[in-house]
PDB file of C-alpha atoms in Angstrom:
ATOM      1  CA  MET A  58       0.142  24.233 -23.749  1.00 44.00           C
ATOM      2  CA  SER A  59       1.393  20.823 -24.491  1.00 59.00           C
ATOM      3  CA  ARG A  60       4.093  19.016 -22.655  1.00 88.00           C
ATOM      4  CA  ASN A  61       5.992  15.744 -22.583  1.00 88.00           C
ATOM      5  CA  SER A  62       6.479  13.649 -19.585  1.00 90.00           C
ATOM      6  CA  THR A  63       7.558  10.337 -18.275  1.00 93.00           C
ATOM      7  CA  ALA A  64       5.983   8.196 -15.576  1.00 92.00           C
ATOM      8  CA  GLU A  65       6.619   4.724 -14.039  1.00 97.00           C
ATOM      9  CA  SER A  66       3.305   2.926 -14.779  1.00 98.00           C
ATOM     10  CA  LEU A  67       1.430  -0.436 -14.862  1.00 98.00           C
ATOM     11  CA  VAL A  68      -0.929  -1.223 -17.632  1.00 98.00           C
ATOM     12  CA  LEU A  69      -4.262  -2.207 -16.032  1.00 98.00           C
ATOM     13  CA  ALA A  70      -6.406  -2.554 -19.000  1.00 97.00           C
ATOM     14  CA  THR A  71      -6.760  -1.715 -22.856  1.00 95.00           C
ATOM     15  CA  GLN A  72      -9.974  -0.827 -24.826  1.00 93.00           C
ATOM     16  CA  LEU A  73     -10.522  -0.520 -28.557  1.00 89.00           C
ATOM     17  CA  GLN A  74     -11.051   3.051 -29.478  1.00 85.00           C
ATOM     18  CA  GLY A  75     -12.192   3.335 -33.334  1.00 77.00           C
ATOM     19  CA  GLU A  76     -10.667   0.850 -35.588  1.00 79.00           C
ATOM     20  CA  ASN A  77      -6.901   1.301 -34.780  1.00 84.00           C
ATOM     21  CA  ASN A  78      -6.432   3.074 -31.495  1.00 90.00           C
ATOM     22  CA  ARG A  79      -6.775   2.052 -27.925  1.00 93.00           C
ATOM     23  CA  THR A  80      -7.588   3.752 -24.684  1.00 95.00           C
ATOM     24  CA  ILE A  81      -5.047   2.498 -21.957  1.00 96.00           C
ATOM     25  CA  THR A  82      -5.788   2.566 -18.239  1.00 97.00           C
ATOM     26  CA  LEU A  83      -2.631   2.917 -16.389  1.00 98.00           C
ATOM     27  CA  LEU A  84      -1.573   2.976 -12.748  1.00 98.00           C
ATOM     28  CA  SER A  85       1.333   5.105 -11.469  1.00 97.00           C
ATOM     29  CA  PRO A  86       2.440   5.593  -7.744  1.00 97.00           C
ATOM     30  CA  GLU A  87       2.194   9.263  -8.035  1.00 96.00           C
ATOM     31  CA  ALA A  88      -1.030   9.869 -10.146  1.00 94.00           C
ATOM     32  CA  GLY A  89      -2.953   6.616  -9.320  1.00 97.00           C
ATOM     33  CA  VAL A  90      -5.250   5.421 -12.003  1.00 97.00           C
ATOM     34  CA  TYR A  91      -5.170   7.579 -15.290  1.00 96.00           C
ATOM     35  CA  TYR A  92      -5.957   7.116 -19.021  1.00 95.00           C
ATOM     36  CA  ALA A  93      -3.917   7.655 -22.244  1.00 95.00           C
ATOM     37  CA  THR A  94      -4.394   6.993 -25.890  1.00 93.00           C
ATOM     38  CA  LEU A  95      -2.360   4.544 -27.782  1.00 94.00           C
ATOM     39  CA  PHE A  96      -2.301   5.091 -31.648  1.00 90.00           C
ATOM     40  CA  GLY A  97      -1.627   2.618 -34.264  1.00 78.00           C
ATOM     41  CA  GLY A  98      -3.042  -0.657 -35.745  1.00 64.00           C
ATOM     42  CA  ALA A  99      -2.243  -4.221 -35.241  1.00 63.00           C
ATOM     43  CA  LYS A 100       1.157  -3.992 -36.738  1.00 66.00           C
ATOM     44  CA  SER A 101       2.217  -1.435 -34.427  1.00 76.00           C
ATOM     45  CA  LYS A 102       5.249  -2.213 -32.079  1.00 82.00           C
ATOM     46  CA  MET A 103       3.926  -0.126 -29.286  1.00 88.00           C
ATOM     47  CA  ARG A 104       0.586  -2.107 -29.413  1.00 87.00           C
ATOM     48  CA  SER A 105       2.334  -5.266 -28.275  1.00 87.00           C
ATOM     49  CA  LEU A 106       4.461  -3.514 -25.695  1.00 93.00           C
ATOM     50  CA  VAL A 107       1.431  -1.634 -24.107  1.00 94.00           C
ATOM     51  CA  SER A 108      -0.251  -4.867 -22.892  1.00 94.00           C
ATOM     52  CA  PRO A 109      -2.156  -5.483 -19.736  1.00 96.00           C
ATOM     53  CA  PHE A 110       0.028  -5.904 -16.679  1.00 98.00           C
ATOM     54  CA  ASN A 111       3.267  -4.880 -18.365  1.00 97.00           C
ATOM     55  CA  ARG A 112       5.221  -2.368 -16.355  1.00 98.00           C
ATOM     56  CA  GLY A 113       7.936   0.196 -16.873  1.00 97.00           C
ATOM     57  CA  LYS A 114       8.592   3.664 -18.065  1.00 97.00           C
ATOM     58  CA  ILE A 115       6.047   5.270 -20.179  1.00 96.00           C
ATOM     59  CA  TRP A 116       6.410   8.497 -22.270  1.00 96.00           C
ATOM     60  CA  LEU A 117       3.435  10.736 -22.705  1.00 94.00           C
ATOM     61  CA  TYR A 118       2.555  13.712 -24.655  1.00 93.00           C
ATOM     62  CA  THR A 119      -0.165  15.680 -23.029  1.00 89.00           C
ATOM     63  CA  ASP A 120      -2.402  18.477 -24.714  1.00 83.00           C
ATOM     64  CA  GLU A 121      -3.719  20.479 -21.937  1.00 80.00           C
ATOM     65  CA  ALA A 122      -6.057  22.482 -24.055  1.00 76.00           C
ATOM     66  CA  LYS A 123      -7.807  19.129 -25.162  1.00 77.00           C
ATOM     67  CA  HIS A 124      -7.314  17.496 -21.735  1.00 80.00           C
ATOM     68  CA  THR A 125      -5.802  14.455 -23.689  1.00 84.00           C
ATOM     69  CA  SER A 126      -2.797  12.286 -23.474  1.00 91.00           C
ATOM     70  CA  LYS A 127      -1.017   9.904 -25.822  1.00 93.00           C
ATOM     71  CA  ILE A 128       1.525   7.272 -25.285  1.00 94.00           C
ATOM     72  CA  THR A 129       4.661   7.955 -27.524  1.00 93.00           C
ATOM     73  CA  ASP A 130       6.920   5.424 -26.082  1.00 94.00           C
ATOM     74  CA  PHE A 131       7.108   2.462 -23.322  1.00 96.00           C
ATOM     75  CA  ASP A 132      10.231   0.986 -21.899  1.00 96.00           C
ATOM     76  CA  VAL A 133       8.808  -2.366 -20.539  1.00 97.00           C
ATOM     77  CA  GLN A 134      10.714  -3.394 -17.470  1.00 97.00           C
ATOM     78  CA  ARG A 135       8.448  -6.090 -16.157  1.00 96.00           C
ATOM     79  CA  TYR A 136       6.661  -8.783 -18.169  1.00 95.00           C
ATOM     80  CA  HIS A 137       4.274 -11.517 -16.940  1.00 97.00           C
ATOM     81  CA  LEU A 138       4.654 -14.068 -19.536  1.00 95.00           C
ATOM     82  CA  SER A 139       3.229 -16.983 -17.515  1.00 96.00           C
ATOM     83  CA  PHE A 140      -0.239 -15.217 -17.417  1.00 97.00           C
ATOM     84  CA  ARG A 141      -0.678 -16.201 -21.166  1.00 93.00           C
ATOM     85  CA  GLU A 142      -0.574 -19.724 -20.306  1.00 95.00           C
ATOM     86  CA  SER A 143      -2.701 -19.851 -17.248  1.00 96.00           C
ATOM     87  CA  LEU A 144      -6.391 -18.853 -17.255  1.00 96.00           C
ATOM     88  CA  PHE A 145      -6.359 -18.547 -13.439  1.00 97.00           C
ATOM     89  CA  LYS A 146      -3.407 -16.193 -13.441  1.00 98.00           C
ATOM     90  CA  SER A 147      -4.953 -14.193 -16.207  1.00 97.00           C
ATOM     91  CA  TRP A 148      -8.333 -13.785 -14.578  1.00 97.00           C
ATOM     92  CA  ALA A 149      -6.809 -13.089 -11.039  1.00 98.00           C
ATOM     93  CA  ALA A 150      -4.668 -10.275 -12.550  1.00 98.00           C
ATOM     94  CA  THR A 151      -7.857  -8.948 -14.360  1.00 97.00           C
ATOM     95  CA  LEU A 152      -9.724  -9.159 -11.122  1.00 97.00           C
ATOM     96  CA  ALA A 153      -6.986  -7.168  -9.173  1.00 98.00           C
ATOM     97  CA  ALA A 154      -7.001  -4.390 -11.881  1.00 98.00           C
ATOM     98  CA  GLU A 155     -10.755  -4.177 -11.926  1.00 97.00           C
ATOM     99  CA  ILE A 156     -10.588  -3.664  -8.153  1.00 97.00           C
ATOM    100  CA  VAL A 157      -7.901  -0.993  -8.332  1.00 98.00           C
ATOM    101  CA  ILE A 158      -9.813   0.916 -11.067  1.00 97.00           C
ATOM    102  CA  LYS A 159     -13.225   0.649  -9.285  1.00 96.00           C
ATOM    103  CA  THR A 160     -12.010   1.788  -5.920  1.00 96.00           C
ATOM    104  CA  LYS A 161      -9.587   4.503  -7.286  1.00 96.00           C
ATOM    105  CA  CYS A 162      -6.610   3.014  -5.597  1.00 96.00           C
ATOM    106  CA  ALA A 163      -8.338   2.978  -2.418  1.00 94.00           C
ATOM    107  CA  GLY A 164      -7.151   6.674  -1.884  1.00 93.00           C
ATOM    108  CA  SER A 165      -3.505   5.614  -1.625  1.00 96.00           C
ATOM    109  CA  ALA A 166      -1.712   5.491  -5.020  1.00 97.00           C
ATOM    110  CA  ALA A 167       1.751   4.627  -3.801  1.00 97.00           C
ATOM    111  CA  ASP A 168       0.550   1.704  -1.446  1.00 98.00           C
ATOM    112  CA  CYS A 169      -1.777   0.340  -4.074  1.00 98.00           C
ATOM    113  CA  TYR A 170       0.998   0.394  -6.744  1.00 98.00           C
ATOM    114  CA  ARG A 171       3.305  -1.476  -4.435  1.00 98.00           C
ATOM    115  CA  LEU A 172       0.394  -4.017  -3.538  1.00 98.00           C
ATOM    116  CA  ILE A 173      -0.716  -5.011  -6.944  1.00 98.00           C
ATOM    117  CA  ASN A 174       2.871  -5.211  -8.445  1.00 98.00           C
ATOM    118  CA  GLY A 175       3.901  -7.427  -5.434  1.00 97.00           C
ATOM    119  CA  PHE A 176       0.944  -9.688  -6.369  1.00 98.00           C
ATOM    120  CA  LEU A 177       1.540  -9.761  -9.986  1.00 98.00           C
ATOM    121  CA  ASP A 178       5.305 -10.516  -9.478  1.00 98.00           C
ATOM    122  CA  GLY A 179       4.487 -13.192  -7.128  1.00 97.00           C
ATOM    123  CA  MET A 180       2.193 -14.916  -9.348  1.00 97.00           C
ATOM    124  CA  GLU A 181       4.745 -14.749 -12.137  1.00 97.00           C
ATOM    125  CA  LEU A 182       7.276 -16.734 -10.029  1.00 96.00           C
ATOM    126  CA  SER A 183       4.707 -19.099  -8.664  1.00 95.00           C
ATOM    127  CA  GLY A 184       2.552 -22.140  -9.673  1.00 95.00           C
ATOM    128  CA  GLU A 185      -1.081 -21.963  -9.917  1.00 95.00           C
ATOM    129  CA  ASN A 186      -1.857 -23.470  -6.448  1.00 93.00           C
ATOM    130  CA  GLU A 187       0.434 -20.881  -4.861  1.00 95.00           C
ATOM    131  CA  SER A 188      -1.141 -18.168  -6.996  1.00 97.00           C
ATOM    132  CA  ARG A 189      -4.659 -18.992  -5.636  1.00 97.00           C
ATOM    133  CA  LEU A 190      -3.352 -18.242  -2.041  1.00 97.00           C
ATOM    134  CA  GLY A 191      -1.664 -15.215  -3.386  1.00 97.00           C
ATOM    135  CA  LEU A 192      -5.030 -13.844  -4.553  1.00 98.00           C
ATOM    136  CA  ILE A 193      -6.511 -14.262  -1.183  1.00 97.00           C
ATOM    137  CA  ARG A 194      -3.475 -12.614   0.492  1.00 97.00           C
ATOM    138  CA  PHE A 195      -3.865  -9.628  -1.976  1.00 98.00           C
ATOM    139  CA  ILE A 196      -7.542  -9.088  -1.281  1.00 98.00           C
ATOM    140  CA  TRP A 197      -7.156  -9.310   2.499  1.00 98.00           C
ATOM    141  CA  ARG A 198      -4.447  -6.681   2.173  1.00 98.00           C
ATOM    142  CA  TYR A 199      -6.368  -4.537  -0.203  1.00 98.00           C
ATOM    143  CA  LEU A 200      -9.414  -4.636   2.152  1.00 97.00           C
ATOM    144  CA  ALA A 201      -7.026  -3.158   4.857  1.00 97.00           C
ATOM    145  CA  LEU A 202      -6.102  -0.394   2.330  1.00 97.00           C
ATOM    146  CA  LEU A 203      -9.648   0.440   1.832  1.00 96.00           C
ATOM    147  CA  GLY A 204     -10.156   0.451   5.605  1.00 95.00           C
ATOM    148  CA  ILE A 205     -12.727  -2.201   5.708  1.00 95.00           C
ATOM    149  CA  ARG A 206     -10.853  -5.238   6.759  1.00 96.00           C
ATOM    150  CA  PRO A 207     -12.671  -6.861   9.639  1.00 94.00           C
ATOM    151  CA  ARG A 208     -10.669  -8.012  12.879  1.00 90.00           C
ATOM    152  CA  ALA A 209     -10.312 -11.813  12.844  1.00 88.00           C
ATOM    153  CA  THR A 210      -8.557 -12.110  16.362  1.00 87.00           C
ATOM    154  CA  ARG A 211     -11.475 -11.911  18.742  1.00 88.00           C
ATOM    155  CA  CYS A 212     -15.300 -12.401  18.928  1.00 89.00           C
ATOM    156  CA  SER A 213     -16.745  -8.736  18.642  1.00 88.00           C
ATOM    157  CA  TRP A 214     -19.049  -9.634  21.547  1.00 88.00           C
ATOM    158  CA  CYS A 215     -17.311 -11.660  24.224  1.00 88.00           C
ATOM    159  CA  LYS A 216     -13.941 -10.522  23.094  1.00 88.00           C
ATOM    160  CA  GLY A 217     -12.723 -14.227  23.429  1.00 84.00           C
ATOM    161  CA  THR A 218      -9.847 -15.295  21.063  1.00 82.00           C
ATOM    162  CA  LEU A 219     -10.732 -16.957  17.770  1.00 83.00           C
ATOM    163  CA  LEU A 220      -7.406 -18.144  16.590  1.00 78.00           C
ATOM    164  CA  ALA A 221      -6.195 -21.621  16.506  1.00 63.00           C
ATOM    165  CA  THR A 222      -2.579 -20.978  17.491  1.00 55.00           C
ATOM    166  CA  SER A 223      -0.677 -18.944  20.030  1.00 45.00           C
ATOM    167  CA  ILE A 224      -0.104 -15.719  17.848  1.00 43.00           C
ATOM    168  CA  LEU A 225      -1.959 -13.867  20.734  1.00 40.00           C
ATOM    169  CA  GLY A 226      -0.181 -16.123  23.514  1.00 42.00           C
ATOM    170  CA  GLU A 227      -3.390 -17.980  24.497  1.00 45.00           C
ATOM    171  CA  LYS A 228      -5.415 -20.888  23.142  1.00 49.00           C
ATOM    172  CA  ALA A 229      -8.441 -20.526  21.071  1.00 47.00           C
ATOM    173  CA  ALA A 230     -11.771 -20.603  23.034  1.00 46.00           C
ATOM    174  CA  HIS A 231     -14.014 -21.400  20.103  1.00 51.00           C
ATOM    175  CA  THR A 232     -13.989 -23.714  17.069  1.00 69.00           C
ATOM    176  CA  ALA A 233     -15.497 -21.307  14.642  1.00 82.00           C
ATOM    177  CA  ALA A 234     -16.973 -17.777  14.121  1.00 89.00           C
ATOM    178  CA  VAL A 235     -19.743 -16.234  11.924  1.00 90.00           C
ATOM    179  CA  TYR A 236     -19.081 -13.070  10.058  1.00 92.00           C
ATOM    180  CA  ASN A 237     -21.460 -10.285  11.187  1.00 88.00           C
ATOM    181  CA  GLU A 238     -22.208  -7.970   8.436  1.00 87.00           C
ATOM    182  CA  GLN A 239     -23.761  -5.191  10.640  1.00 85.00           C
ATOM    183  CA  GLU A 240     -20.510  -4.803  12.779  1.00 88.00           C
ATOM    184  CA  ASN A 241     -17.905  -5.954  10.191  1.00 92.00           C
ATOM    185  CA  GLY A 242     -16.603  -8.442  12.712  1.00 92.00           C
ATOM    186  CA  PHE A 243     -16.817 -11.932  13.749  1.00 92.00           C
ATOM    187  CA  ILE A 244     -19.036 -13.547  16.521  1.00 89.00           C
ATOM    188  CA  CYS A 245     -17.862 -16.748  18.275  1.00 87.00           C
ATOM    189  CA  MET A 246     -20.217 -19.828  18.105  1.00 82.00           C
ATOM    190  CA  ASP A 247     -21.230 -19.562  21.827  1.00 82.00           C
ATOM    191  CA  CYS A 248     -22.336 -15.963  21.507  1.00 83.00           C
ATOM    192  CA  PHE A 249     -24.017 -16.711  18.081  1.00 79.00           C
ATOM    193  CA  SER A 250     -26.164 -19.628  19.305  1.00 77.00           C
ATOM    194  CA  GLY A 251     -26.884 -18.225  22.783  1.00 62.00           C
ATOM    195  CA  SER A 252     -28.150 -14.748  22.385  1.00 58.00           C
ATOM    196  CA  GLU A 253     -31.420 -13.305  20.988  1.00 60.00           C
ATOM    197  CA  GLU A 254     -29.387 -10.409  19.373  1.00 59.00           C
ATOM    198  CA  THR A 255     -28.048 -12.763  16.908  1.00 55.00           C
ATOM    199  CA  LYS A 256     -31.223 -13.460  15.008  1.00 57.00           C
ATOM    200  CA  SER A 257     -30.247 -10.567  12.604  1.00 57.00           C
ATOM    201  CA  VAL A 258     -27.177 -12.423  11.488  1.00 57.00           C
ATOM    202  CA  ARG A 259     -28.395 -16.106  11.646  1.00 54.00           C
ATOM    203  CA  THR A 260     -28.696 -15.959   7.851  1.00 56.00           C
ATOM    204  CA  SER A 261     -24.970 -15.179   7.508  1.00 63.00           C
ATOM    205  CA  ARG A 262     -23.299 -17.272   4.650  1.00 72.00           C
ATOM    206  CA  PHE A 263     -20.038 -17.058   6.204  1.00 90.00           C
ATOM    207  CA  THR A 264     -18.879 -19.240   9.009  1.00 90.00           C
ATOM    208  CA  LEU A 265     -14.969 -19.471   9.426  1.00 92.00           C
ATOM    209  CA  GLY A 266     -13.188 -22.130  11.376  1.00 89.00           C
ATOM    210  CA  THR A 267     -10.200 -21.272  13.591  1.00 88.00           C
ATOM    211  CA  LYS A 268      -7.763 -22.278  10.959  1.00 89.00           C
ATOM    212  CA  SER A 269      -9.222 -19.779   8.417  1.00 92.00           C
ATOM    213  CA  LEU A 270      -9.337 -16.964  10.979  1.00 92.00           C
ATOM    214  CA  THR A 271      -5.605 -17.638  12.046  1.00 90.00           C
ATOM    215  CA  TYR A 272      -4.363 -17.655   8.358  1.00 93.00           C
ATOM    216  CA  LEU A 273      -6.231 -14.227   7.839  1.00 95.00           C
ATOM    217  CA  GLU A 274      -4.623 -12.908  11.053  1.00 91.00           C
ATOM    218  CA  ALA A 275      -1.064 -14.040   9.804  1.00 93.00           C
ATOM    219  CA  ILE A 276      -1.534 -12.152   6.580  1.00 96.00           C
ATOM    220  CA  SER A 277      -2.446  -9.218   8.643  1.00 94.00           C
ATOM    221  CA  ASN A 278       0.535  -9.265  10.987  1.00 92.00           C
ATOM    222  CA  LEU A 279       3.603 -11.507   9.610  1.00 92.00           C
ATOM    223  CA  GLU A 280       5.984 -10.528   6.859  1.00 93.00           C
ATOM    224  CA  PRO A 281       4.895 -11.524   3.264  1.00 91.00           C
ATOM    225  CA  LYS A 282       7.729 -14.362   3.254  1.00 92.00           C
ATOM    226  CA  ALA A 283       6.548 -15.821   6.322  1.00 93.00           C
ATOM    227  CA  VAL A 284       2.947 -15.983   5.344  1.00 93.00           C
ATOM    228  CA  ARG A 285       4.004 -17.437   1.781  1.00 92.00           C
ATOM    229  CA  ALA A 286       5.542 -20.363   3.867  1.00 91.00           C
ATOM    230  CA  LEU A 287       2.267 -21.175   5.617  1.00 89.00           C
ATOM    231  CA  SER A 288      -0.627 -23.456   3.936  1.00 88.00           C
ATOM    232  CA  ILE A 289      -4.110 -24.242   4.607  1.00 90.00           C
ATOM    233  CA  ASP A 290      -6.493 -27.120   3.891  1.00 91.00           C
ATOM    234  CA  SER A 291      -9.153 -26.841   1.083  1.00 93.00           C
ATOM    235  CA  ALA A 292     -12.062 -26.289   3.197  1.00 92.00           C
ATOM    236  CA  SER A 293     -10.292 -23.213   4.969  1.00 92.00           C
ATOM    237  CA  PHE A 294      -9.285 -21.902   1.548  1.00 95.00           C
ATOM    238  CA  THR A 295     -13.025 -22.232   0.490  1.00 95.00           C
ATOM    239  CA  GLU A 296     -14.241 -20.361   3.544  1.00 94.00           C
ATOM    240  CA  ILE A 297     -11.757 -17.497   3.060  1.00 96.00           C
ATOM    241  CA  LYS A 298     -12.252 -17.004  -0.551  1.00 96.00           C
ATOM    242  CA  ALA A 299     -16.035 -16.842  -0.261  1.00 95.00           C
ATOM    243  CA  LEU A 300     -15.826 -14.193   2.444  1.00 96.00           C
ATOM    244  CA  CYS A 301     -13.150 -12.094   0.533  1.00 96.00           C
ATOM    245  CA  PHE A 302     -15.018 -12.048  -2.634  1.00 96.00           C
ATOM    246  CA  HIS A 303     -18.094 -10.959  -0.901  1.00 94.00           C
ATOM    247  CA  LEU A 304     -16.432  -8.129   1.046  1.00 95.00           C
ATOM    248  CA  LEU A 305     -14.827  -7.008  -2.298  1.00 94.00           C
ATOM    249  CA  GLU A 306     -18.171  -6.624  -4.074  1.00 93.00           C
ATOM    250  CA  GLN A 307     -19.552  -4.878  -0.796  1.00 92.00           C
ATOM    251  CA  ALA A 308     -16.687  -2.440  -1.013  1.00 91.00           C
ATOM    252  CA  VAL A 309     -17.021  -1.860  -4.832  1.00 91.00           C
ATOM    253  CA  GLY A 310     -21.016  -1.472  -4.418  1.00 89.00           C
ATOM    254  CA  SER A 311     -21.496  -3.671  -7.625  1.00 87.00           C
ATOM    255  CA  LYS A 312     -20.887  -7.000  -9.121  1.00 90.00           C
ATOM    256  CA  LEU A 313     -17.401  -7.637 -10.223  1.00 94.00           C
ATOM    257  CA  LEU A 314     -17.193  -8.402 -14.049  1.00 94.00           C
ATOM    258  CA  ALA A 315     -14.082 -10.455 -13.420  1.00 95.00           C
ATOM    259  CA  LEU A 316     -15.818 -12.681 -10.831  1.00 93.00           C
ATOM    260  CA  GLU A 317     -18.779 -13.089 -13.108  1.00 93.00           C
ATOM    261  CA  SER A 318     -16.976 -13.937 -16.347  1.00 92.00           C
ATOM    262  CA  GLY A 319     -14.250 -15.851 -14.546  1.00 88.00           C
ATOM    263  CA  LEU A 320     -16.797 -18.065 -12.539  1.00 81.00           C
ATOM    264  CA  GLY A 321     -15.329 -21.510 -12.120  1.00 89.00           C
ATOM    265  CA  ILE A 322     -11.836 -20.376 -12.849  1.00 95.00           C
ATOM    266  CA  LEU A 323     -11.209 -17.949  -9.819  1.00 94.00           C
TER     267      LEU A 323
END
């Protein structure tokens, strides 16, 4: 039995299939990540419409006997034209799409759909510097969707606050913390330097200052609009980015192609 259907979808990726056709990877808030075939050569109008990161209403013809679907029409409701003019935006969007595909929407199609589209739409309206922070915010929120985001508020050993401001109503007791891979948390410098138990994490590559930890906690708790109004210094940004990229690859269980190919851009 065959049937026609429609779905609100985001194009995540396209891959050449034979000489003229393409396999399209899509994301919908109902089905999550799914695949369909787009027929037609370079002159096909549909080929230009069904491009990465375009979003809208898609029409599908499904052959249930053959377990195949083909795209018959696409009403694009959201373009991201600035991605063509910015290498960073293009690679950042590619990284986000790769994460979604490899983690299968983190098990929550609707939340994943909302999160990635918020990120892509935000980049479209922002400059490159703002988009770099936007990528960090997307990753930190996606880690929560995966259920593996570490708690940045307190030392996992002594429970002392690690934040630089009064988000928790108290003053930070420490200047920095080390990420503990075994516990997926942070250890304050007093605990880290004063205990024999920390020998197993002394090789950690990730030490974050209170400014970095406070920014991460702001992403976790504040409304997106409020977080967008915050800024951080370059040292804090570098600390956060290194940790976020590491946590992503740990979650995926392999190297991310977008990080490797976009080295020096992202």
